[in-house]
Each structure stands twice: as C-alpha cells, then as structure tokens.
PDB file of C-alpha atoms in Angstrom:
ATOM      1  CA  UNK A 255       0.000   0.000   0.000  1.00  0.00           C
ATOM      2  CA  UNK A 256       1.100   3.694  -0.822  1.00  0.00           C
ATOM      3  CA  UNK A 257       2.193   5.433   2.660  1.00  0.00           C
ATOM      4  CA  UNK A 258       1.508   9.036   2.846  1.00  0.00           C
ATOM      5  CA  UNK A 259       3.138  11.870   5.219  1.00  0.00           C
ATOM      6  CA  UNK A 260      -0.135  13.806   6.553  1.00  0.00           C
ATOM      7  CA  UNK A 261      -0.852  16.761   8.842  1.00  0.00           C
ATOM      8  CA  UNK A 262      -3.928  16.075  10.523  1.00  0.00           C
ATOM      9  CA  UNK A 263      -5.706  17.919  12.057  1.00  0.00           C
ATOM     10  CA  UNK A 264      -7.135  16.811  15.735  1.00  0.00           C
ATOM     11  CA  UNK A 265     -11.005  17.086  16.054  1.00  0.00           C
ATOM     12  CA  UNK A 266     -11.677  15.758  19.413  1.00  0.00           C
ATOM     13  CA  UNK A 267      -9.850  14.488  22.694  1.00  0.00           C
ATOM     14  CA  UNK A 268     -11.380  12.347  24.753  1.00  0.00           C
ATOM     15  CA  UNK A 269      -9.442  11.680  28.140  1.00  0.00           C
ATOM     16  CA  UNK A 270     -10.567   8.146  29.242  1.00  0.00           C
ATOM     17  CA  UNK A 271      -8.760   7.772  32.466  1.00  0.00           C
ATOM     18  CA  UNK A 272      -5.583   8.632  34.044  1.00  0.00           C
ATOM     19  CA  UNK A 273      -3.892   6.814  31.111  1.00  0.00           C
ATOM     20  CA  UNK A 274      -5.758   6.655  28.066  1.00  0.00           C
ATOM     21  CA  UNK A 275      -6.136   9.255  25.886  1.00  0.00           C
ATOM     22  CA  UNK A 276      -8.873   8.710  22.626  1.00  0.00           C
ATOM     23  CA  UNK A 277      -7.097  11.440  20.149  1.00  0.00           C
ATOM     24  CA  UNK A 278      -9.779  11.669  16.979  1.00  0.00           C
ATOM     25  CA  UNK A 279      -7.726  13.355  14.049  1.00  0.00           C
ATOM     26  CA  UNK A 280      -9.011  14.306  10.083  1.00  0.00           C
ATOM     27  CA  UNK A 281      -8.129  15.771   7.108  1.00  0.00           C
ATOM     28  CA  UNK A 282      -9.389  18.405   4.557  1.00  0.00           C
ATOM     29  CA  UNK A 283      -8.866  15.895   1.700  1.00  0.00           C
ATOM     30  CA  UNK A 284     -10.531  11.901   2.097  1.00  0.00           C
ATOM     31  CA  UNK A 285      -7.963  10.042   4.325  1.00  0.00           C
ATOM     32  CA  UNK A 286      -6.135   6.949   2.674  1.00  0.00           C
ATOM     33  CA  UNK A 287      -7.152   3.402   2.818  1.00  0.00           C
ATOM     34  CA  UNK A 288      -6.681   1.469   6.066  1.00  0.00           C
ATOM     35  CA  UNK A 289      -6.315  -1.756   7.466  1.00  0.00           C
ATOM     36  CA  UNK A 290      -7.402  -3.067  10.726  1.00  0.00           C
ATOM     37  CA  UNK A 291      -4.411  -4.015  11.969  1.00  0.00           C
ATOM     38  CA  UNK A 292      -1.837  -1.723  10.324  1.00  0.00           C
ATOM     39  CA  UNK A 293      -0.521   1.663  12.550  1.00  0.00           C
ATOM     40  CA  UNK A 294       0.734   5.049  12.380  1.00  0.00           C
ATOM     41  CA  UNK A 295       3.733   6.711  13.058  1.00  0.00           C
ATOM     42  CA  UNK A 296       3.360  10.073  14.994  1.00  0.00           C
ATOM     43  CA  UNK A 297       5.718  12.930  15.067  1.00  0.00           C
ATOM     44  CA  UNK A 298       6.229  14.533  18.282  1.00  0.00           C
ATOM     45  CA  UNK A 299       7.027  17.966  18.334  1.00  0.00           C
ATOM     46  CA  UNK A 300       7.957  21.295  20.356  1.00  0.00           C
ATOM     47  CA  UNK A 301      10.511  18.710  22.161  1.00  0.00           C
ATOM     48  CA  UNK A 302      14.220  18.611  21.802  1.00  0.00           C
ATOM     49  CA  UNK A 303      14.742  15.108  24.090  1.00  0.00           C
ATOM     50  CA  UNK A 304      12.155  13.035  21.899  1.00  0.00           C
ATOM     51  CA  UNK A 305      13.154  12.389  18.417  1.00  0.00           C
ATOM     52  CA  UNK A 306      12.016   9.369  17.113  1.00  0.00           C
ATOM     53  CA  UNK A 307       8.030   9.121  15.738  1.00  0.00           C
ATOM     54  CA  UNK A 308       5.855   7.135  18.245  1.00  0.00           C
ATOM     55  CA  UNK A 309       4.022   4.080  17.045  1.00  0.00           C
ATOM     56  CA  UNK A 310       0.090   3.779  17.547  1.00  0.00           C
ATOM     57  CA  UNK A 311      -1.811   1.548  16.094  1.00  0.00           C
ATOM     58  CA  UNK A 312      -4.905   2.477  14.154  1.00  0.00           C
ATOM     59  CA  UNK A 313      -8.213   2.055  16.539  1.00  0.00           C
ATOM     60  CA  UNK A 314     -10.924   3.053  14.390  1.00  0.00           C
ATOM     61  CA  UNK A 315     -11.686   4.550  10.972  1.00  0.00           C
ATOM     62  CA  UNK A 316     -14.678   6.526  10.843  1.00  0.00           C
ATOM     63  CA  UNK A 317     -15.434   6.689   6.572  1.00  0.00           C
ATOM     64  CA  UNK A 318     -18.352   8.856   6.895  1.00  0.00           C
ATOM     65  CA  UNK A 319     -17.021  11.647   8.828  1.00  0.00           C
ATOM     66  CA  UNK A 320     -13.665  11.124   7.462  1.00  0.00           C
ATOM     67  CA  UNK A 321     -11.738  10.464  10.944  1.00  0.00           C
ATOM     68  CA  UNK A 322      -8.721   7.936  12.102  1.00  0.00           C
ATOM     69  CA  UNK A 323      -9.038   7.558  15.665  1.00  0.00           C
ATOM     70  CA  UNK A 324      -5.943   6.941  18.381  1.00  0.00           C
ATOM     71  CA  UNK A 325      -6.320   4.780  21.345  1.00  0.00           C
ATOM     72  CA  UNK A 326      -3.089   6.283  22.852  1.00  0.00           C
ATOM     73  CA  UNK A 327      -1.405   4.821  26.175  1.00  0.00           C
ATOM     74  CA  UNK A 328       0.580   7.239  27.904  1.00  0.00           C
ATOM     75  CA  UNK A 329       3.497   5.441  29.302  1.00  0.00           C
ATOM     76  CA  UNK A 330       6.693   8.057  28.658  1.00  0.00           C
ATOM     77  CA  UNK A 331       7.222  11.606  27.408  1.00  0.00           C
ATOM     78  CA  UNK A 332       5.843  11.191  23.975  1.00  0.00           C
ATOM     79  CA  UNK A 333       3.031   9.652  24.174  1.00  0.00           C
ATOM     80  CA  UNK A 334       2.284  12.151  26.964  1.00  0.00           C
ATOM     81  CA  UNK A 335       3.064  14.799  24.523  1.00  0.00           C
ATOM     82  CA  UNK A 336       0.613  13.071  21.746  1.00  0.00           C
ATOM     83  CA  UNK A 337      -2.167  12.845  24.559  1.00  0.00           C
ATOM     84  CA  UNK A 338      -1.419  16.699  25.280  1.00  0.00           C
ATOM     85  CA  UNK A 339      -3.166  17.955  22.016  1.00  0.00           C
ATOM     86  CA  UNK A 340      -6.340  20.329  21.723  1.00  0.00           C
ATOM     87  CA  UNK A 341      -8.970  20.089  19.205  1.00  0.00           C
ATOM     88  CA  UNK A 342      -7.447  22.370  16.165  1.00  0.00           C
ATOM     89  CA  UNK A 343      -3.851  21.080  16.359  1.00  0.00           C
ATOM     90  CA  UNK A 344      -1.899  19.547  14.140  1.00  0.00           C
ATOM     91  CA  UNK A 345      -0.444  16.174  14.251  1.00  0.00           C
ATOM     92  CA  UNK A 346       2.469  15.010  11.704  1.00  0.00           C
ATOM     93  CA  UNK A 347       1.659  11.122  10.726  1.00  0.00           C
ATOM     94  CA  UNK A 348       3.346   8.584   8.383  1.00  0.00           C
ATOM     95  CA  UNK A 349       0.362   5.987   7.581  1.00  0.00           C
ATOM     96  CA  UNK A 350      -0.899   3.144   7.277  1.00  0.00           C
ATOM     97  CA  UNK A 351       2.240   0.889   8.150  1.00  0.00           C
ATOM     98  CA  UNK A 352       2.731  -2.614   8.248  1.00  0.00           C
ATOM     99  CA  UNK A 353       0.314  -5.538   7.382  1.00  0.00           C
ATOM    100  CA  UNK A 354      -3.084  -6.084   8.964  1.00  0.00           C
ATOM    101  CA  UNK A 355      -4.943  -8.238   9.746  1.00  0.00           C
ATOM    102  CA  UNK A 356      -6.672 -11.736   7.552  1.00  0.00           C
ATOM    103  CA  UNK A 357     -10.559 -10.719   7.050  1.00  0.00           C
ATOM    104  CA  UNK A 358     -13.235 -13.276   7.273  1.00  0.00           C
ATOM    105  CA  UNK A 359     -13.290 -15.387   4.075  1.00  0.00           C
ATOM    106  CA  UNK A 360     -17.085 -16.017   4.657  1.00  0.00           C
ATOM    107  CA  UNK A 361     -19.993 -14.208   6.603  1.00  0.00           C
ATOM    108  CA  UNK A 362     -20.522 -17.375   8.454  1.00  0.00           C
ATOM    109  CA  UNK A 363     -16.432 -17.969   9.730  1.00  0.00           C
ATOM    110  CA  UNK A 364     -16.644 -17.340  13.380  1.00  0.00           C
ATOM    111  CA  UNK A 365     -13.634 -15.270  14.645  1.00  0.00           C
ATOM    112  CA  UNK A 366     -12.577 -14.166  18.049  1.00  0.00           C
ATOM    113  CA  UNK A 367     -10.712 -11.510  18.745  1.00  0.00           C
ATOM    114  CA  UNK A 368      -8.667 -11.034  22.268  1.00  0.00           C
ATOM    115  CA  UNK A 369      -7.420  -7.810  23.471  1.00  0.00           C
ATOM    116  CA  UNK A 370      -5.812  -6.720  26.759  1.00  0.00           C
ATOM    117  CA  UNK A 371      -4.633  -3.231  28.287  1.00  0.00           C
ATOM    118  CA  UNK A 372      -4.312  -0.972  24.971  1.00  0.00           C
ATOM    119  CA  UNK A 373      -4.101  -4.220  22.898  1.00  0.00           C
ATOM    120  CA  UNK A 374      -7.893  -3.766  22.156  1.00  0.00           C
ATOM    121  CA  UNK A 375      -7.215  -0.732  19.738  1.00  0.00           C
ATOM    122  CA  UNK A 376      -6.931  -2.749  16.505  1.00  0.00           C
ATOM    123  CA  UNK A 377      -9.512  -4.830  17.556  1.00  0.00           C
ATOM    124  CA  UNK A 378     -12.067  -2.154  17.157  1.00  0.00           C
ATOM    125  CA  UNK A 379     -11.461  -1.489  13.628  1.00  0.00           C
ATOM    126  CA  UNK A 380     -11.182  -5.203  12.737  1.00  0.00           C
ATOM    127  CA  UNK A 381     -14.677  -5.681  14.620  1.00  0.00           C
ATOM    128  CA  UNK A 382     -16.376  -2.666  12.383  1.00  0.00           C
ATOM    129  CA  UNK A 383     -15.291  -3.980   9.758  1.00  0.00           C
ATOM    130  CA  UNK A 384     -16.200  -7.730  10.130  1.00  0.00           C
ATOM    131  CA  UNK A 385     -19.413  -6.586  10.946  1.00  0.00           C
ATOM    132  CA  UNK A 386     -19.796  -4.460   7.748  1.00  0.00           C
ATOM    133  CA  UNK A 387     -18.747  -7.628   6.080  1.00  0.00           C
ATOM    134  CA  UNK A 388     -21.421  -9.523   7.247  1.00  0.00           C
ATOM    135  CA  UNK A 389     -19.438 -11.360  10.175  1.00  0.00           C
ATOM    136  CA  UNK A 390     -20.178 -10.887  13.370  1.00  0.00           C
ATOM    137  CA  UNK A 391     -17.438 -11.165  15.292  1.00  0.00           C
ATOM    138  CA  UNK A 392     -16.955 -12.253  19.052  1.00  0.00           C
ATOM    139  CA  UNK A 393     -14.534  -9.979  21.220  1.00  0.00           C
ATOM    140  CA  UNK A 394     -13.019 -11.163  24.527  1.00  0.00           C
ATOM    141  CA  UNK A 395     -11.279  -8.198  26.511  1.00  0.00           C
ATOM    142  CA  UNK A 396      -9.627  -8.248  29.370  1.00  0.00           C
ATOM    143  CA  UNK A 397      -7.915  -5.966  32.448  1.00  0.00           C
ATOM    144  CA  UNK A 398      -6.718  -5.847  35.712  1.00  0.00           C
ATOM    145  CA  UNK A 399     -10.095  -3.663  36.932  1.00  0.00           C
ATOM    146  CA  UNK A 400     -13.163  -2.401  35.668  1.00  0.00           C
ATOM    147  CA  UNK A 401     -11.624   0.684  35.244  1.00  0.00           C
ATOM    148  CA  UNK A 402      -8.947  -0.193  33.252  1.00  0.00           C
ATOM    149  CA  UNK A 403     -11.485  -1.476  30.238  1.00  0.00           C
ATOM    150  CA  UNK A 404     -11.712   0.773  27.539  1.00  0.00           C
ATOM    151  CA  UNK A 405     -14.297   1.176  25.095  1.00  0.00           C
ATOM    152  CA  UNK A 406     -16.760  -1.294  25.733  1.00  0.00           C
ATOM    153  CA  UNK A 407     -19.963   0.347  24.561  1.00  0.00           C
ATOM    154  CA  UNK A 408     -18.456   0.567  21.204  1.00  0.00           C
ATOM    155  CA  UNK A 409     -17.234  -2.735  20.733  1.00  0.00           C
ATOM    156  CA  UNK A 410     -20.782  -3.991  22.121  1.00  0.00           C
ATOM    157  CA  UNK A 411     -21.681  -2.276  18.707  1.00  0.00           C
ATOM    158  CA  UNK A 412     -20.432  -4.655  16.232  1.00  0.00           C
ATOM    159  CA  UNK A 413     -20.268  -8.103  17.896  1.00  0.00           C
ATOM    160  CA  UNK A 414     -20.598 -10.232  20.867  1.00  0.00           C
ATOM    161  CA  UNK A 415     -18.285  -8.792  23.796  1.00  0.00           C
ATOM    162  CA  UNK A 416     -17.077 -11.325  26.958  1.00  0.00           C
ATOM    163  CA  UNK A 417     -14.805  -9.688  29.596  1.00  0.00           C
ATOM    164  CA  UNK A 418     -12.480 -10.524  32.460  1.00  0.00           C
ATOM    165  CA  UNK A 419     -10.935  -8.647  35.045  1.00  0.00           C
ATOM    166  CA  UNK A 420      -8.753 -10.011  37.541  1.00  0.00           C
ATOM    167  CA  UNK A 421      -9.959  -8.694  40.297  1.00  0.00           C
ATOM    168  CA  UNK A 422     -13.464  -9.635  39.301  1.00  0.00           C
ATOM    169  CA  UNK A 423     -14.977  -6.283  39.338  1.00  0.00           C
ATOM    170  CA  UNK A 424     -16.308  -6.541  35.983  1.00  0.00           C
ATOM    171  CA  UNK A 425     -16.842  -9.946  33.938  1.00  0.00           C
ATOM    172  CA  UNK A 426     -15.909 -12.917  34.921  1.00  0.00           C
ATOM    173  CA  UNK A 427     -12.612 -13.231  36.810  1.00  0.00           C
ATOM    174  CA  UNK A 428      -9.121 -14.213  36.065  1.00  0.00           C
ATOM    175  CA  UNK A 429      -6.856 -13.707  32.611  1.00  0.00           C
ATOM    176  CA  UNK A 430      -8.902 -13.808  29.359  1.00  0.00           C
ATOM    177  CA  UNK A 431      -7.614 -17.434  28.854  1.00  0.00           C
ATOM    178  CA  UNK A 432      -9.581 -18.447  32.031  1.00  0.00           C
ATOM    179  CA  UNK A 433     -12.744 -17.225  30.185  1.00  0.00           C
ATOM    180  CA  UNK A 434     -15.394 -19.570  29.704  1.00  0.00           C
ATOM    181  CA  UNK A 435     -16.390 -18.161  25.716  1.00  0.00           C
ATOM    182  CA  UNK A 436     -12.997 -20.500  25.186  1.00  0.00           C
ATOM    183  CA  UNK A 437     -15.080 -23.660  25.667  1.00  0.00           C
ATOM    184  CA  UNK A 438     -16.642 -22.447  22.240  1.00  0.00           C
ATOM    185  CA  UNK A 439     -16.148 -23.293  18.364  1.00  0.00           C
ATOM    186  CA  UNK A 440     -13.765 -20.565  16.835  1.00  0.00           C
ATOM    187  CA  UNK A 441     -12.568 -21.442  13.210  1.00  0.00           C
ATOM    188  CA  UNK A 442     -10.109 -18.697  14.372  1.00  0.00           C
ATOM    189  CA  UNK A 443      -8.402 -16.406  16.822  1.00  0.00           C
ATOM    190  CA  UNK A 444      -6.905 -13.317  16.445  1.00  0.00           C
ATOM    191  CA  UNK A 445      -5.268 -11.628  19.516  1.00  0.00           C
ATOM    192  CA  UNK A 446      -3.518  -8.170  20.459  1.00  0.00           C
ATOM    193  CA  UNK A 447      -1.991  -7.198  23.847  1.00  0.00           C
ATOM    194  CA  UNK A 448       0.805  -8.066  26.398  1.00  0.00           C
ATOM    195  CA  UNK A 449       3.506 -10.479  24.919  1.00  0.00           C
ATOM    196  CA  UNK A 450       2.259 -13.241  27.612  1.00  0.00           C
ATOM    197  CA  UNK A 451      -1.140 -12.736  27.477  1.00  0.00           C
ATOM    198  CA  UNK A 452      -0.866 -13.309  23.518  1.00  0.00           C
ATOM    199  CA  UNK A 453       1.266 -16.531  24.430  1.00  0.00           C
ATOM    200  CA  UNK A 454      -0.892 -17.774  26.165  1.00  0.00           C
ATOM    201  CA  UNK A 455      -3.704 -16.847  24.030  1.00  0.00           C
ATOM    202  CA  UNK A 456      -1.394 -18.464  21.268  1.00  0.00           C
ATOM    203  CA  UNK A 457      -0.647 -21.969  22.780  1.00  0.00           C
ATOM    204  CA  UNK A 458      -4.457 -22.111  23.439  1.00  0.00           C
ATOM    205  CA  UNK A 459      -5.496 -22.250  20.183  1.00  0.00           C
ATOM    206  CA  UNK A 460      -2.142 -24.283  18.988  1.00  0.00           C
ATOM    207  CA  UNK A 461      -3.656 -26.818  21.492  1.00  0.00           C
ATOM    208  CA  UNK A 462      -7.204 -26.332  20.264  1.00  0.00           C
ATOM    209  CA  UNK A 463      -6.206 -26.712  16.546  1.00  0.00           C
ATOM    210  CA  UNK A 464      -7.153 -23.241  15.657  1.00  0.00           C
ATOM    211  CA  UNK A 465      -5.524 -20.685  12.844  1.00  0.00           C
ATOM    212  CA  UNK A 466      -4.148 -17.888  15.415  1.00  0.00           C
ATOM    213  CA  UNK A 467      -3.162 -14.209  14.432  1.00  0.00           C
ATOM    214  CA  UNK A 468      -0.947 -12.052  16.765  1.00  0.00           C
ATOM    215  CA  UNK A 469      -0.222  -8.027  16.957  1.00  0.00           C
ATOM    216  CA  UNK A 470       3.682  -7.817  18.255  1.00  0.00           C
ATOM    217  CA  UNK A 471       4.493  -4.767  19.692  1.00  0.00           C
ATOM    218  CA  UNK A 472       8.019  -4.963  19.243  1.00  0.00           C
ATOM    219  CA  UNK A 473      10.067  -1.444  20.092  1.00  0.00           C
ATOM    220  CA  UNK A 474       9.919   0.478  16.590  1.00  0.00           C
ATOM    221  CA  UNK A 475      11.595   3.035  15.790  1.00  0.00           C
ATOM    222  CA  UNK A 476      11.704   3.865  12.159  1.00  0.00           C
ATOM    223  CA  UNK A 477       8.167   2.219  11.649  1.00  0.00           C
ATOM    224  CA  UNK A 478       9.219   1.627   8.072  1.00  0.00           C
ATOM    225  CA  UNK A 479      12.138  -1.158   7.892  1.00  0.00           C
ATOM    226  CA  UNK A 480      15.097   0.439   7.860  1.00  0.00           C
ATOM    227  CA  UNK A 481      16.540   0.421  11.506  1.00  0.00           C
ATOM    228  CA  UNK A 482      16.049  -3.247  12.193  1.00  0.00           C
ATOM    229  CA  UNK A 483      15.093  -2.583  15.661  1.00  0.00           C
ATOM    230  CA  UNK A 484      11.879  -4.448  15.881  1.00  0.00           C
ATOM    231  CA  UNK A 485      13.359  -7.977  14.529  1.00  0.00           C
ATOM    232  CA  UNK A 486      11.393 -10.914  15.330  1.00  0.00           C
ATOM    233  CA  UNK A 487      13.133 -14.328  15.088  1.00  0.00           C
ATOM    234  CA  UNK A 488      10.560 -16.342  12.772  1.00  0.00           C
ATOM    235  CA  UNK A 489      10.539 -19.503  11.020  1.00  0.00           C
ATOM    236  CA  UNK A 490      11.332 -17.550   7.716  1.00  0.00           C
ATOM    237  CA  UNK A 491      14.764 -16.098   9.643  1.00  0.00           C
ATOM    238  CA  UNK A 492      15.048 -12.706  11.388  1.00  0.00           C
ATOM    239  CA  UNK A 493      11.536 -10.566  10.177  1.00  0.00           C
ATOM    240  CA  UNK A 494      11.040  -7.143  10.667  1.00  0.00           C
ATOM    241  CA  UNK A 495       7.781  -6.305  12.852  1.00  0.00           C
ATOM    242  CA  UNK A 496       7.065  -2.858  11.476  1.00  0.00           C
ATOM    243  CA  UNK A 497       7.473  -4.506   7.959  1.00  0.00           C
ATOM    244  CA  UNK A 498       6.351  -7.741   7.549  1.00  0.00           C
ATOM    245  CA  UNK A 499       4.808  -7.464  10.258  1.00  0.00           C
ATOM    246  CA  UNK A 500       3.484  -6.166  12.863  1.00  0.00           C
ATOM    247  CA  UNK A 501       0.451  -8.852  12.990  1.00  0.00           C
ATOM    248  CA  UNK A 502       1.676 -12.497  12.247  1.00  0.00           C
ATOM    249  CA  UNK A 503       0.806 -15.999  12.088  1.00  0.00           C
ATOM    250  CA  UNK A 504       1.572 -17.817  14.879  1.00  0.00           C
ATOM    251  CA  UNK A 505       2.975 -20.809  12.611  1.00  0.00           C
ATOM    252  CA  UNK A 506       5.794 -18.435  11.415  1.00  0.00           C
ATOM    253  CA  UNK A 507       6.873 -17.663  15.033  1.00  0.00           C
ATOM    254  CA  UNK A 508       9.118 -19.091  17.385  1.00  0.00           C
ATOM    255  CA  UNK A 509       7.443 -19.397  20.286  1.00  0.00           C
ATOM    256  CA  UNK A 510       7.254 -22.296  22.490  1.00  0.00           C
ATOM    257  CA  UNK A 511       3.829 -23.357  22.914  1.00  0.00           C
TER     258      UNK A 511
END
C-alpha cells in the first residue's frame, strides 16, 4: 500500500482515564485506505529530548465523517506529549504501516478476537469492519479492573463482547484465557496485547487446533524497515515487525507453545 506523510488535524480528545487518551484526528482531503491491523507513526514535536516518531496503532476509521481515531497509552514523554493535544492542532503522521490483519473469508467464519490493556485498539477497527462484512465477530477483553477497560460500549456495537478482570470487578474473573467463551467453536483467533497474554492466548489455540493471528508490539523506531530494531526471530529467519509485520501468524513464530 502507498504510505503518505499527513498533517492532521485533531477534532476531538477524549481523556478516558488517568492513562488513556482517545485522540480523533481528520483531514481536509478523504484520508487513505486502512487496514485493521496496520498503525501510524506520529511525530512529536515542540521537544528537543524526543526524536524518534511514536508508534500507535490504528483504533478506528470513521469513513463517513472522514476520521482515524488513536487509542493512545501514555506510558513516557511522547506519548504524553501526543495525549497533550487540543482540538485544532496539528499532528504530523506517516500511515498506514505494516500488514493487517486476515478478514473473514465467509460471513458465516466465526472469529474471536482477544485484546488486553491498549491491545484492544486494533480490535475495534477489525470488529467494524467484520461486521460491515457480514461477520459478526466475538470480542473477549480483558484488564486488571473495571476501570482499566476501555471502550466497551463501542465494541458492544459490532459483535458479541465477553470480559475478564482479575480482580473480578467486571466480567468474569481471572486472565482472558480463564474465560469460559474458550469452551466455544472458533474457526479462528486473532489476539492483540501483552507479549504473555498473547502466548498464552497463542498456545491455546495451537492446542485447540485453531488458525491464530498475533499483533507484536516490538520497540519500533523507524516504523518503516530500515533500523532493524523491531526484529522478530521467525521460522522464515530474522523478520522485521514494522514490515512484515506487525500482525503475524503464529505458525511463522518461534514461540514455544
């Protein structure tokens, strides 16, 4: 796909908690085609200590009002920068990136999709999309609290949603791999989140006999190939996350399941 270097403009800012920050940008001319899956990397300026772009996946893609939406986690200074932005400014983005995720082949394939901490952001857009496919999808979500979940009225919009906390506050409780949706028939799993919440998502359905798609989150830093510092080790040799990448097969990975 054709990658584009866009100013856009942010519309909204929505300040979910303490650490999540819902940054809603557009454009005066129609934004590019995007993949659920695939992310952006944003440019962080009026800072002289952060220089590299910041990699955030894409959340949502609102066609209709021509909008990309940013699930953004603020864990260090740029993403706190990012989450700092008013409606009006301007944010510098190099988009989409990577390779998404595999889409439904039929309307009647049931998929599950497993997301944890800001590992539901992709998960969103695949969802909509399913859905306006044809396919509804089944989303399992999980956190540490209730107030750690994160968008759940919107996911309830275009499938089935299951959730676990482990404290129990919300859902049922425990990880999401001690849900009881699991017990289920899923012709396939696709999963974004913390590296051992996806492995253990992973050897689930290796166990199960079920296709599995994963989200790495590798550190990236040139988001485009170049700086090799996102290598996964795969069965294909050393791969490059922000590349080929970032959402795999779980065949192709060396993990031990």
């Amino acid at each position: 796909m054709k990658k584009y270097i866009l100013d856009l403009t942010v519309k909204a800012v929505e300040r979910i908690n303490g650490k999540y920050v819902l940054v809603r940008l557009t454009s005066d001319s129609l934004l590019p085609d995007m993949h659920p899956g695939q992310f952006v990397e944003v440019r962080v300026d009026n800072t002289s200590e952060t220089y590299l772009r910041r990699p955030i996946s894409i959340n949502f893609v609102d066609r209709d009002a021509n909008e990309l939406w940013l699930l953004v986690a603020v864990v260090g200074d740029g993403t706190r920068r990012i989450s700092a932005v008013r409606s009006g400014d301007k944010l510098n983005c190099v988009l989409p990136l990577g390779n998404g995720f595999t889409m439904p082949h039929t309307t009647s394939e049931r998929v599950l999709l497993v997301g944890g901490g800001v590992g539901v952001a992709p998960l969103l857009y695949m969802g909509a999309e399913m859905h306006n496919r044809g396919c509804e999808p089944t989303f399992l979500l999980g956190a540490r609290r209730v107030a750690d979940l994160l968008e759940l009225d919107l996911f309830g919009k275009y499938g089935r949603v299951c959730v676990t906390t482990e404290d129990g506050s919300y859902g049922e409780r425990g990880f999401v791999t001690n849900h009881s949706v699991l017990a289920e028939h899923f012709d396939r799993v696709v999963t974004c989140g913390p590296t051992p919440m996806m492995k253990a998502v992973a050897r689930h359905a290796h166990n199960a006999g079920i296709d599995c798609e994963v989200s790495l989150e590798n550190m990236m830093a040139c988001g485009i190939g170049v700086c090799l510092c996102c290598v996964e080790k795969t069965v294909m040799g050393n791969l490059r996350v922000c590349k080929e990448g970032p959402v795999f097969n779980i065949k192709k990975l060396l993990w031990q399941l």
